[in-house]
Short mmCIF file of C-alpha atoms in Angstrom, two decimals:
data_model
loop_
_atom_site.label_atom_id
_atom_site.label_comp_id
_atom_site.label_asym_id
_atom_site.label_seq_id
_atom_site.Cartn_x
_atom_site.Cartn_y
_atom_site.Cartn_z
CA MET A 16 1.50 -10.38 -24.38
CA THR A 17 1.10 -11.66 -20.84
CA ARG A 18 -2.13 -11.89 -18.84
CA ILE A 19 -0.77 -12.07 -15.29
CA ALA A 20 -3.23 -9.53 -13.88
CA ALA A 21 -6.22 -10.96 -15.75
CA LYS A 22 -5.59 -14.48 -14.43
CA PHE A 23 -5.08 -13.02 -10.96
CA ALA A 24 -8.42 -11.19 -11.19
CA ALA A 25 -10.27 -14.30 -12.38
CA GLU A 26 -8.88 -16.49 -9.58
CA PHE A 27 -9.47 -13.78 -6.97
CA SER A 28 -13.11 -13.46 -8.06
CA THR A 29 -13.63 -17.21 -7.84
CA ALA A 30 -12.01 -17.42 -4.38
CA LEU A 31 -14.37 -14.75 -3.02
CA ALA A 32 -17.46 -16.74 -4.01
CA SER A 33 -17.30 -19.24 -1.16
CA ALA A 34 -14.96 -17.67 1.43
CA ASP A 35 -15.96 -17.38 5.08
CA ALA A 36 -15.88 -13.88 6.62
CA PRO A 37 -15.08 -14.39 10.34
CA THR A 38 -14.16 -10.75 11.04
CA ASN A 39 -17.51 -9.34 9.90
CA VAL A 40 -20.99 -9.05 11.41
CA ALA A 41 -24.30 -9.81 9.67
CA GLU A 42 -25.02 -6.09 9.16
CA ASP A 43 -22.03 -5.83 6.83
CA ASN A 44 -23.90 -7.77 4.11
CA VAL A 45 -20.67 -9.42 3.04
CA LYS A 46 -22.14 -11.67 0.35
CA GLU A 47 -23.95 -8.79 -1.35
CA ASN A 48 -20.88 -6.53 -1.19
CA LEU A 49 -18.58 -9.24 -2.52
CA THR A 50 -20.83 -9.62 -5.54
CA HIS A 51 -19.84 -6.09 -6.61
CA PHE A 52 -16.15 -6.88 -6.16
CA ARG A 53 -16.45 -10.15 -8.07
CA GLN A 54 -18.15 -8.39 -10.97
CA ALA A 55 -15.44 -5.71 -11.05
CA LEU A 56 -12.68 -8.33 -11.04
CA LYS A 57 -14.39 -10.33 -13.80
CA SER A 58 -14.64 -7.17 -15.94
CA VAL A 59 -10.84 -7.17 -16.42
CA SER A 60 -10.30 -10.93 -16.59
CA ASN A 61 -9.81 -10.93 -20.37
CA GLN A 62 -7.36 -8.05 -20.64
CA HIS A 63 -3.64 -8.21 -21.40
CA ASP A 64 -0.97 -6.67 -19.20
CA GLN A 65 -0.14 -3.20 -20.48
CA GLN A 66 2.71 -2.14 -18.23
CA ASN A 67 6.24 -3.48 -17.96
CA GLN A 68 7.35 -1.61 -14.83
CA ARG A 69 9.61 -3.57 -12.50
CA SER A 70 10.24 -2.88 -8.81
CA LYS A 71 11.78 -5.55 -6.59
CA LEU A 72 11.39 -6.09 -2.86
CA PRO A 73 14.29 -5.46 -0.45
CA SER A 74 16.08 -8.56 0.84
CA ASP A 75 14.13 -8.92 4.13
CA ALA A 76 10.77 -8.64 2.38
CA THR A 77 11.91 -11.07 -0.32
CA GLY A 78 12.42 -13.60 2.46
CA TRP A 79 8.93 -12.96 3.85
CA LEU A 80 7.41 -13.42 0.42
CA ARG A 81 9.33 -16.64 -0.21
CA ASP A 82 8.13 -17.94 3.16
CA ALA A 83 4.50 -17.05 2.40
CA LEU A 84 4.52 -18.54 -1.10
CA SER A 85 6.05 -21.78 0.22
CA ARG A 86 2.85 -22.36 2.21
CA LEU A 87 0.58 -22.29 -0.85
CA PRO A 88 -0.58 -25.58 -2.41
CA ARG A 89 2.04 -26.67 -4.95
CA GLU A 90 -0.48 -27.07 -7.75
CA GLY A 91 -3.67 -25.39 -8.91
CA THR A 92 -4.73 -22.38 -10.93
CA PHE A 93 -5.17 -20.19 -7.84
CA SER A 94 -1.64 -20.82 -6.54
CA ASN A 95 -0.20 -20.36 -10.01
CA ALA A 96 -1.95 -17.00 -10.41
CA VAL A 97 -0.76 -15.75 -7.00
CA VAL A 98 2.84 -16.83 -7.61
CA ALA A 99 2.88 -15.20 -11.05
CA ALA A 100 1.48 -11.97 -9.57
CA ALA A 101 4.08 -12.02 -6.78
CA GLU A 102 6.91 -12.59 -9.25
CA ALA A 103 5.80 -9.81 -11.62
CA GLU A 104 8.11 -7.44 -9.67
CA ASN A 105 5.55 -4.66 -9.31
CA TRP A 106 6.10 -4.18 -5.55
CA TYR A 107 6.36 -0.89 -3.68
CA GLN A 108 6.58 0.28 -0.06
CA ILE A 109 3.10 1.45 0.86
CA TYR A 110 3.97 4.32 3.20
CA ASN A 111 6.60 7.02 2.99
CA ASN A 112 8.45 7.10 6.31
CA ASP A 113 9.60 10.71 6.09
CA LYS A 114 8.75 12.85 9.10
CA LEU A 115 5.95 15.41 8.70
CA PRO A 116 7.59 18.81 8.03
CA HIS A 117 7.91 21.01 11.16
CA SER A 118 6.63 18.17 13.38
CA GLU A 119 8.35 17.40 16.69
CA GLU A 120 6.46 14.13 17.20
CA THR A 121 8.14 10.75 16.87
CA ASN A 122 7.58 9.03 13.57
CA PRO A 123 6.03 5.53 13.97
CA MET A 124 6.58 4.92 10.26
CA GLU A 125 10.31 4.43 10.78
CA GLU A 126 9.47 0.92 12.02
CA LEU A 127 6.13 0.25 10.32
CA ALA A 128 6.72 1.38 6.74
CA PRO A 129 9.53 -1.12 5.97
CA GLY A 130 7.22 -3.94 7.10
CA MET A 131 4.41 -3.39 4.57
CA PHE A 132 4.61 -3.78 0.80
CA ALA A 133 2.00 -3.96 -1.96
CA ALA A 134 2.04 -5.21 -5.53
CA ARG A 135 -0.63 -3.50 -7.61
CA LEU A 136 -1.97 -5.64 -10.43
CA ILE A 137 -4.99 -3.52 -11.35
CA GLY A 138 -5.39 0.24 -11.00
CA PRO A 139 -4.03 3.61 -12.17
CA ASN A 140 -0.32 4.38 -12.61
CA ARG A 141 1.33 1.18 -11.33
CA GLY A 142 -1.31 -1.37 -12.39
CA LEU A 143 -0.48 -4.06 -14.93
CA ILE A 144 -4.07 -3.43 -16.07
CA PRO A 145 -4.91 0.30 -15.89
CA SER A 146 -8.23 1.05 -14.18
CA ASN A 147 -9.81 4.05 -12.51
CA GLU A 148 -12.66 1.92 -11.15
CA LEU A 149 -10.84 -0.89 -9.34
CA LEU A 150 -7.67 -1.41 -7.33
CA ALA A 151 -6.39 -4.93 -6.69
CA GLY A 152 -3.16 -6.71 -5.90
CA LEU A 153 -1.05 -8.37 -3.19
CA PHE A 154 -0.30 -7.14 0.33
CA LEU A 155 2.77 -8.45 2.22
CA LEU A 156 3.26 -7.83 5.96
CA ARG A 157 6.18 -8.82 8.18
CA PRO A 158 5.78 -11.11 11.22
CA GLY A 159 4.65 -9.35 14.42
CA LEU A 160 3.65 -6.10 12.72
CA HIS A 161 0.74 -4.03 14.04
CA TYR A 162 -0.98 -1.86 11.42
CA PRO A 163 -2.77 0.68 13.67
CA LEU A 164 -6.35 1.93 13.47
CA HIS A 165 -6.97 3.71 10.18
CA GLN A 166 -9.82 4.51 7.81
CA HIS A 167 -10.30 5.39 4.15
CA GLU A 168 -13.18 6.19 1.83
CA ALA A 169 -12.82 3.12 -0.38
CA THR A 170 -14.49 -0.14 0.56
CA GLU A 171 -11.79 -2.77 1.04
CA VAL A 172 -11.54 -6.54 0.81
CA TYR A 173 -8.72 -8.72 2.15
CA PHE A 174 -8.48 -12.39 1.19
CA SER A 175 -5.87 -14.32 3.18
CA VAL A 176 -3.39 -16.45 1.25
CA ALA A 177 -0.76 -17.27 3.90
CA GLY A 178 -0.16 -16.51 7.58
CA THR A 179 -2.50 -15.38 10.34
CA ALA A 180 -3.78 -11.82 10.73
CA TYR A 181 -6.06 -10.42 13.43
CA ILE A 182 -8.42 -7.70 12.21
CA GLN A 183 -10.14 -5.23 14.50
CA HIS A 184 -13.17 -3.27 13.31
CA GLY A 185 -14.11 -0.16 15.28
CA ILE A 186 -12.29 1.92 17.87
CA HIS A 187 -12.72 -0.69 20.63
CA GLY A 188 -13.70 -3.73 18.57
CA GLU A 189 -12.53 -7.27 19.20
CA ALA A 190 -9.61 -8.41 17.03
CA LYS A 191 -10.77 -11.46 15.07
CA ARG A 192 -8.61 -14.05 13.36
CA LEU A 193 -8.32 -14.15 9.56
CA SER A 194 -6.81 -17.40 8.29
CA PRO A 195 -5.86 -18.55 4.78
CA GLY A 196 -8.91 -19.00 2.56
CA GLN A 197 -11.00 -16.47 4.53
CA VAL A 198 -12.11 -12.95 3.59
CA SER A 199 -12.59 -9.68 5.47
CA LEU A 200 -14.69 -6.76 4.21
CA THR A 201 -14.13 -3.22 5.51
CA PRO A 202 -16.93 -0.77 4.61
CA SER A 203 -16.14 2.82 3.62
CA ASN A 204 -14.61 4.93 6.42
CA ARG A 205 -14.77 2.19 9.08
CA LEU A 206 -11.85 2.21 11.51
CA HIS A 207 -9.86 -1.01 11.35
CA SER A 208 -6.45 -2.39 12.27
CA LEU A 209 -4.36 -5.50 11.55
CA THR A 210 -2.03 -7.44 13.82
CA ILE A 211 0.22 -10.06 12.25
CA GLY A 212 1.12 -13.39 13.83
CA GLU A 213 4.48 -15.17 13.96
CA GLN A 214 4.72 -15.80 10.20
CA PRO A 215 4.65 -13.34 7.30
CA VAL A 216 1.16 -12.65 5.97
CA LEU A 217 0.23 -12.47 2.30
CA LEU A 218 -3.18 -11.07 1.41
CA LEU A 219 -5.03 -10.42 -1.81
CA TRP A 220 -6.58 -6.95 -1.57
CA THR A 221 -9.03 -4.95 -3.61
CA TRP A 222 -10.68 -1.51 -3.33
CA LEU A 223 -13.84 -0.07 -4.82
CA GLY A 224 -14.97 3.53 -4.42
CA GLU A 225 -12.88 6.65 -3.85
CA PHE A 226 -9.15 5.95 -4.27
CA GLY A 227 -7.79 9.46 -3.95
CA GLY A 228 -9.19 10.48 -0.57
CA ARG A 229 -7.23 10.73 2.65
CA ASN A 230 -6.20 7.69 4.66
CA TRP A 231 -6.53 8.63 8.35
CA TRP A 232 -4.39 6.98 11.04
CA TRP A 233 -5.71 7.19 14.61
CA HIS A 234 -3.57 7.04 17.74
CA GLN A 235 -4.41 7.59 21.42
CA GLN A 236 -2.31 9.98 23.49
CA GLN A 237 -1.03 9.36 27.02
CA ASP A 238 -3.74 11.66 28.43
CA GLY A 239 -6.48 9.53 26.78
CA SER A 240 -7.24 11.95 23.94
CA TRP A 241 -6.97 10.93 20.29
CA ARG A 242 -5.18 12.36 17.26
CA ARG A 243 -5.29 11.39 13.61
CA ASP A 244 -2.76 11.75 10.82
CA ALA A 245 -3.78 12.24 7.20
CA TRP A 246 -1.95 10.32 4.49
CA GLU A 247 -2.47 11.03 0.79
CA ARG A 248 -1.45 8.92 -2.19
CA SER A 249 1.45 10.17 -4.32
CA GLU A 250 2.00 9.52 -8.02
CA ASP A 251 4.12 6.42 -7.35
CA ALA A 252 1.15 4.89 -5.39
CA SER A 253 2.79 5.27 -1.95
CA TRP A 254 1.16 7.31 0.82
CA VAL A 255 2.72 10.51 2.24
CA GLN A 256 1.68 12.16 5.52
CA THR A 257 0.21 15.63 5.00
CA LEU A 258 -1.61 16.58 8.22
CA SER A 259 -2.03 15.79 11.92
CA GLU A 260 -4.96 16.97 14.07
CA PRO A 261 -6.80 16.30 17.37
CA ILE A 262 -10.09 14.36 17.19
CA PRO A 263 -13.12 16.01 18.88
CA GLU A 264 -14.48 14.07 21.85
CA LYS A 265 -18.00 14.03 20.36
CA GLU A 266 -16.65 12.13 17.33
CA ILE A 267 -15.04 9.54 19.60
CA THR A 268 -18.30 9.12 21.51
CA ALA A 269 -20.27 8.67 18.29
CA LEU A 270 -17.87 5.98 17.08
CA GLN A 271 -18.04 4.12 20.38
CA SER A 272 -21.84 4.13 20.19
CA HIS A 273 -21.66 2.74 16.65
CA ASP A 274 -19.27 0.00 17.80
CA ASN A 275 -21.78 -1.05 20.47
CA VAL A 276 -24.51 -1.37 17.84
CA LEU A 277 -22.32 -3.68 15.74
#
């Protein structure tokens, strides 16, 4: 039996031990939080792969992945683990780009969804190692993509493998650069966005906490007001839009005050 996911988890845990976190502030307690993620990743580092599901990337995304992997060091256990995870053919498109039923609004997912793919190595349903406590895998994003402000209940970690991403925390936060070898922690329910540079970006990602809650996308209207769209995870691990609603002004004000504190 293979141990692709276990080797991935072990190398991911080791990489987090000494990574810089340029997108975070001191109040985020990155080192303490990463300890929990490292322990969770180590807890599966001796398990065998239990799933043989295969799902390939479309041709454009295959090119992005090939580009990203070509920028890894040619040798080393970390590179080997990432390449093996990428070639396990467990990829899926993260978001469903169907229009919300009975909605007259334009659908931004028609452009965004085909630019974002994940490969789940650990987790329920699609994971090579089943787990209801931990999600982890690879995240591939096309050049020039902007992943708008969104929030979710799970605490999230991104570790950059290839390419440059700019991560914004908070509704009016400054977008900060995340380069290969660096890590970004997003606490539960914090608004955040990603903007991708001129090359494809490959990230290692992991979640701890609530996996089944709503993922909220925020977008500002022409009149200055804000709306948010709810996305919920389907059985195949992709997210499907289920709701759209206006955001009360008092909630916007509270978030802006919190941003100023950080």
